CSV table of C-alpha atoms in Angstrom, one decimal:
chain,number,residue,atom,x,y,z
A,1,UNK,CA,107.1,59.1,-21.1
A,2,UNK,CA,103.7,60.0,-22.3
A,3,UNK,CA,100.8,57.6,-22.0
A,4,UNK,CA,97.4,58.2,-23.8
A,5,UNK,CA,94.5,56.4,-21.9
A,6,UNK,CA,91.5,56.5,-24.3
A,7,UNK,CA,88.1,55.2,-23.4
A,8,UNK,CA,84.8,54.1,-25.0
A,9,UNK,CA,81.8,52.8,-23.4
A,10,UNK,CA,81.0,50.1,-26.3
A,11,UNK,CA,82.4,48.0,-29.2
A,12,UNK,CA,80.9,50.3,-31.7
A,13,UNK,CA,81.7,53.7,-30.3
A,14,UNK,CA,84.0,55.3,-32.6
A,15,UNK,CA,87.9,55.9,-30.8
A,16,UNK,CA,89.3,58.1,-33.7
A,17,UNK,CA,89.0,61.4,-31.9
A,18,UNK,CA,90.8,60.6,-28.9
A,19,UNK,CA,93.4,58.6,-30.8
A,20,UNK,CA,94.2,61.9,-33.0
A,21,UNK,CA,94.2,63.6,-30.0
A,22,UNK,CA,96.7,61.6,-28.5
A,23,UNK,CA,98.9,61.1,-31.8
A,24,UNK,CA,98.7,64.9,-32.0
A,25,UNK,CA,100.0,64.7,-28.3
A,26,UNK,CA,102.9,62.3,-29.3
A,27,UNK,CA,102.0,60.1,-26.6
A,28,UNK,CA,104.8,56.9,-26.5
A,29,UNK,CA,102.3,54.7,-25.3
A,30,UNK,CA,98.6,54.2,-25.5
A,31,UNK,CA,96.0,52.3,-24.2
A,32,UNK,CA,92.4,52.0,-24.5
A,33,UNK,CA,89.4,50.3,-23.5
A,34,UNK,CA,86.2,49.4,-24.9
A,35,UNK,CA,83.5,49.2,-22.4
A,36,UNK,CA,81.7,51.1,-19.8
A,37,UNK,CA,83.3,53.7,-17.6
A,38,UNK,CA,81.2,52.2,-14.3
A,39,UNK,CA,84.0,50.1,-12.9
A,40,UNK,CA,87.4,51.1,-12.8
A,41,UNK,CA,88.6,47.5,-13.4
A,42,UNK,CA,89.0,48.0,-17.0
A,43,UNK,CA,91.3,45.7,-18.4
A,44,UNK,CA,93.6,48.3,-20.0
A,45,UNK,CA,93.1,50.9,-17.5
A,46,UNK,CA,94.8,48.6,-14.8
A,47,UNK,CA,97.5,47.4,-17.5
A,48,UNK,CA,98.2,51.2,-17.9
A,49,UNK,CA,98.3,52.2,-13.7
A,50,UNK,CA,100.8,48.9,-13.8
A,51,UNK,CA,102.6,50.1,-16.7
A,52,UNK,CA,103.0,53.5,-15.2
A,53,UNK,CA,106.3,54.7,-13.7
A,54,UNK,CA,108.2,57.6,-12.0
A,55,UNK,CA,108.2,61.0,-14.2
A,56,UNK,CA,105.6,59.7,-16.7
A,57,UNK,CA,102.6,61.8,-17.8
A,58,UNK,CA,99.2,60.0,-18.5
A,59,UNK,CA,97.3,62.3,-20.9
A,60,UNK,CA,93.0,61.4,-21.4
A,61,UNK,CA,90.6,63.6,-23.8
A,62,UNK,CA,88.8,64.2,-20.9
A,63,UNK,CA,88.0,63.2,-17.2
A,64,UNK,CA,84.8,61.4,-18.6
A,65,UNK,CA,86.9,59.1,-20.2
A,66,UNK,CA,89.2,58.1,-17.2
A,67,UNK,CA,86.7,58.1,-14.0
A,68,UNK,CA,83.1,57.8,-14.2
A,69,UNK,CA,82.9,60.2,-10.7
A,70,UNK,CA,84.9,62.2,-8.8
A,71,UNK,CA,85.7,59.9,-5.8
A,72,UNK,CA,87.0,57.5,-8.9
A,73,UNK,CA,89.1,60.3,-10.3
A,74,UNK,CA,90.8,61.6,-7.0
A,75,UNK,CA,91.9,57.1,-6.2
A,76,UNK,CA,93.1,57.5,-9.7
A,77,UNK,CA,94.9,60.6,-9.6
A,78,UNK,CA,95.9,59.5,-5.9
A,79,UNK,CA,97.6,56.0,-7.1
A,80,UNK,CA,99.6,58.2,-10.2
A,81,UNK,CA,100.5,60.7,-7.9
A,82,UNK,CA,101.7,58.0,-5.3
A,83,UNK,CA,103.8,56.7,-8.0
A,84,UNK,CA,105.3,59.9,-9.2
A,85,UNK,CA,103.3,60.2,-12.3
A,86,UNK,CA,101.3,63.2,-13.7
A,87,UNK,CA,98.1,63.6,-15.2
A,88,UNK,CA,96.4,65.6,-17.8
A,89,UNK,CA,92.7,65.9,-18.9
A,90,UNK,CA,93.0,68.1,-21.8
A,91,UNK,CA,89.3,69.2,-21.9
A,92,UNK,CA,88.8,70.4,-18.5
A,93,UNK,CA,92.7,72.1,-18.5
A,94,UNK,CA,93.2,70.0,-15.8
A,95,UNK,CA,97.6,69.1,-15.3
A,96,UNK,CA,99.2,68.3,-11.9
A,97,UNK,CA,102.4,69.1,-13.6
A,98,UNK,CA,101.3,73.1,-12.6
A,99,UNK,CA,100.0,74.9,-9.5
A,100,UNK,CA,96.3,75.3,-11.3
A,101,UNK,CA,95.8,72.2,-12.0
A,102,UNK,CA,96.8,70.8,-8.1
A,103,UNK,CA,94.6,73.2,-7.0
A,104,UNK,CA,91.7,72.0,-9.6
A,105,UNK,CA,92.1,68.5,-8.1
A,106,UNK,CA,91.9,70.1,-4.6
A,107,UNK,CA,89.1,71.3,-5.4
A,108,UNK,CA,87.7,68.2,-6.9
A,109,UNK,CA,88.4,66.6,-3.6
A,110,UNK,CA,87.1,69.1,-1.6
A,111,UNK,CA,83.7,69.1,-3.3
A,112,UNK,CA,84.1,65.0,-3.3
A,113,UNK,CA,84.4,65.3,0.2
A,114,UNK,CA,81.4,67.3,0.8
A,115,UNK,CA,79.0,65.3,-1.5
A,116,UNK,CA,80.0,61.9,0.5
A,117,UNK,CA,79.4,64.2,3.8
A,118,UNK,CA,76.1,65.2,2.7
A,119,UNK,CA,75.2,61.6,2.0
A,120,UNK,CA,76.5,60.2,5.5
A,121,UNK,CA,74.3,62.8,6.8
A,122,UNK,CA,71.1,61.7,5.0
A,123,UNK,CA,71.8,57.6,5.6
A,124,UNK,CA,71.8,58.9,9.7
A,125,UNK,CA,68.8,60.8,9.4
A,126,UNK,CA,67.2,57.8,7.3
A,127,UNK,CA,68.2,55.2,9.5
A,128,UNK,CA,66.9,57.6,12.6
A,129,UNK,CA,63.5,58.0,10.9
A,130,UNK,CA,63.3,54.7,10.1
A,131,UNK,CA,64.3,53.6,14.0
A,132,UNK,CA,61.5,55.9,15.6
A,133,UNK,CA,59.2,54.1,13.3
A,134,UNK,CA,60.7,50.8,14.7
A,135,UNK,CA,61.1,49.5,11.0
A,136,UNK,CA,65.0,49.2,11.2
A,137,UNK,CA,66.9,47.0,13.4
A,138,UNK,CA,70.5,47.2,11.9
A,139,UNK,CA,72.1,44.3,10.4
A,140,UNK,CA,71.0,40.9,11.6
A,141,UNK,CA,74.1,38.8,13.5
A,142,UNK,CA,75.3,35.8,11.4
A,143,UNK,CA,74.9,32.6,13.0
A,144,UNK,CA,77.8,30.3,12.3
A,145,UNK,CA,76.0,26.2,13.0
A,146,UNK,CA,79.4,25.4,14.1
A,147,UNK,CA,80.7,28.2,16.1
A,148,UNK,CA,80.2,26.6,19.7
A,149,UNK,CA,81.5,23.5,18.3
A,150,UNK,CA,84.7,25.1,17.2
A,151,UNK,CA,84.8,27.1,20.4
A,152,UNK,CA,85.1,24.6,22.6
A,153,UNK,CA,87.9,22.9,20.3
A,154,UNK,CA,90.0,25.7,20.3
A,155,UNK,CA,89.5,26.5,24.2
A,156,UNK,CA,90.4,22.8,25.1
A,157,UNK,CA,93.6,23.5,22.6
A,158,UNK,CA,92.8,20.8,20.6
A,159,UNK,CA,92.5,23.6,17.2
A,160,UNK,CA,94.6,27.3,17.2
A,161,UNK,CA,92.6,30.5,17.2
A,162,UNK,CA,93.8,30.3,13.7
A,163,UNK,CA,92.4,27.8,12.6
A,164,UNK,CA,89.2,28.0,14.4
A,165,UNK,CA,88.8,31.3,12.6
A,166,UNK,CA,89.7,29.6,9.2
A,167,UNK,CA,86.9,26.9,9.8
A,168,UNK,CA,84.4,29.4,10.7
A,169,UNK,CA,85.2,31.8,7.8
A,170,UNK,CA,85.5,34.7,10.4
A,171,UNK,CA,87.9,37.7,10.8
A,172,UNK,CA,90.0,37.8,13.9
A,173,UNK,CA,88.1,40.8,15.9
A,174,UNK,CA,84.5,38.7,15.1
A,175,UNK,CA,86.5,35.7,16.1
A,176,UNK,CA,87.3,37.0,19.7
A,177,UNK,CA,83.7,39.7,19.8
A,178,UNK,CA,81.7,36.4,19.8
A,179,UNK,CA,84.1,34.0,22.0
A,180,UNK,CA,84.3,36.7,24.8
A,181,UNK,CA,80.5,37.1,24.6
A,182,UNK,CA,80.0,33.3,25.0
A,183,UNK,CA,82.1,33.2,28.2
C-alpha cells in the first residue's frame, strides 16, 4: 500500500502541490497535517506511523515535510524500517526500496552522528571552561522534605521499597543512591 504523508506548517499554507504529487503517485492512503514541522507529535503523522504496516511504502514531497532535522528523520525512517515499511522522499531521490537510497540514509546518519559528536564535544569543553572559572557546579541534588521520614518506614518494614519510592516520586537507582548514602 502507498501512503502519502503531506505536511504544512500553518492553516493557510496552500497543500495542493503535495496532494497532486501524491494523486499523481496513486497513493491509497493519505494524511496530512497542518502545523509546524518542530515536533514530531503531529496528530496525523503518528495516526500514519500507527496506520503503517509490513510491505507498505510511505511517499512525502520532500524530507522538509516529514522531519524538521536529520536525527528526526533517521527515528522516523528507523520506526518504518522497524516495521517493514519503505520510504520515499521524492525530491531528494531518496527510496530505501533500492541500494542508493540505504546508502543515502547511511549517510544521513553518519553525518547525524558526527554533528551530535561535535556538540558533545563543545558542551565538555564548555562545561570545563566554565569549571576552571568555578562558575559551574553541575546539577544541584534534589531534596525530597520527606525522604528520611520514609527511610526509616521502609527500613523498619512498616512501607516496601516500592512504595517508599512511589511516596517520594523517585526512580529505583535514586531510591537506593540516596538510602546507601544515608547509612
Amino acid at each position: 500500500m502507498k501512503i502519502g504523508y503531506v505536511r504544512v506548517s500553518t492553516e493557510d499554507q496552500n497543500t495542493a502541490r503535495q496532494e497532486a504529487l501524491m494523486e499523481s503517485l496513486a497513493v491509497d492512503e493519505l494524511f496530512l497535517d497542518r502545523m509546524s514541522g518542530k515536533s514530531c507529535h503531529r496528530p496525523e503523522l503518528q495516526r500514519m506511523m500507527t496506520f503503517v504496516r509490513k510491505g507498505d511504502t510511505v511517499i512525502v514531497e520532500s524530507i522538509s515535510r516529514f522531519a524538521r532535522n536529520t536525527r528526526d528523520l533517521l527515528d522516523l525512517v528507523e520506526q518504518l524500517t522497524e516495521k517493514g515499511v519503505e520510504f520515499v522522499s521524492k525530491k531528494e531521490a531518496i527510496d530505501t526500496t533500492t541500494p542508493t537510497g540505504k546508502f543515502m540514509l547511511t549517510v544521513f546518519g553518519a553525518v547525524a552522528e558526527l554533528e551530535r559528536e561535535y556538540i558533545l564535544q563543545r558542551q565538555r569543553e564548555g562545561i570545563a571552561i566554565a569549571k576552571a572559572k568555578g562558575k559551574y557546579t553541575g546539577r544541584k541534588p534534589i531534596q525530597h522534605p520527606e525522604f528520611e521520614q520514609v527511610l526509616q518506614q521502609w527500613r523498619r518494614g512498616e512501607i516496601t521499597a516500592a512504595e517508599a519510592m512511589r511516596k517520594l516520586g523517585m526512580a529505583k537507582s535514586t531510591f537506593y543512591r540516596k538510602a546507601r548514602k544515608t547509612t
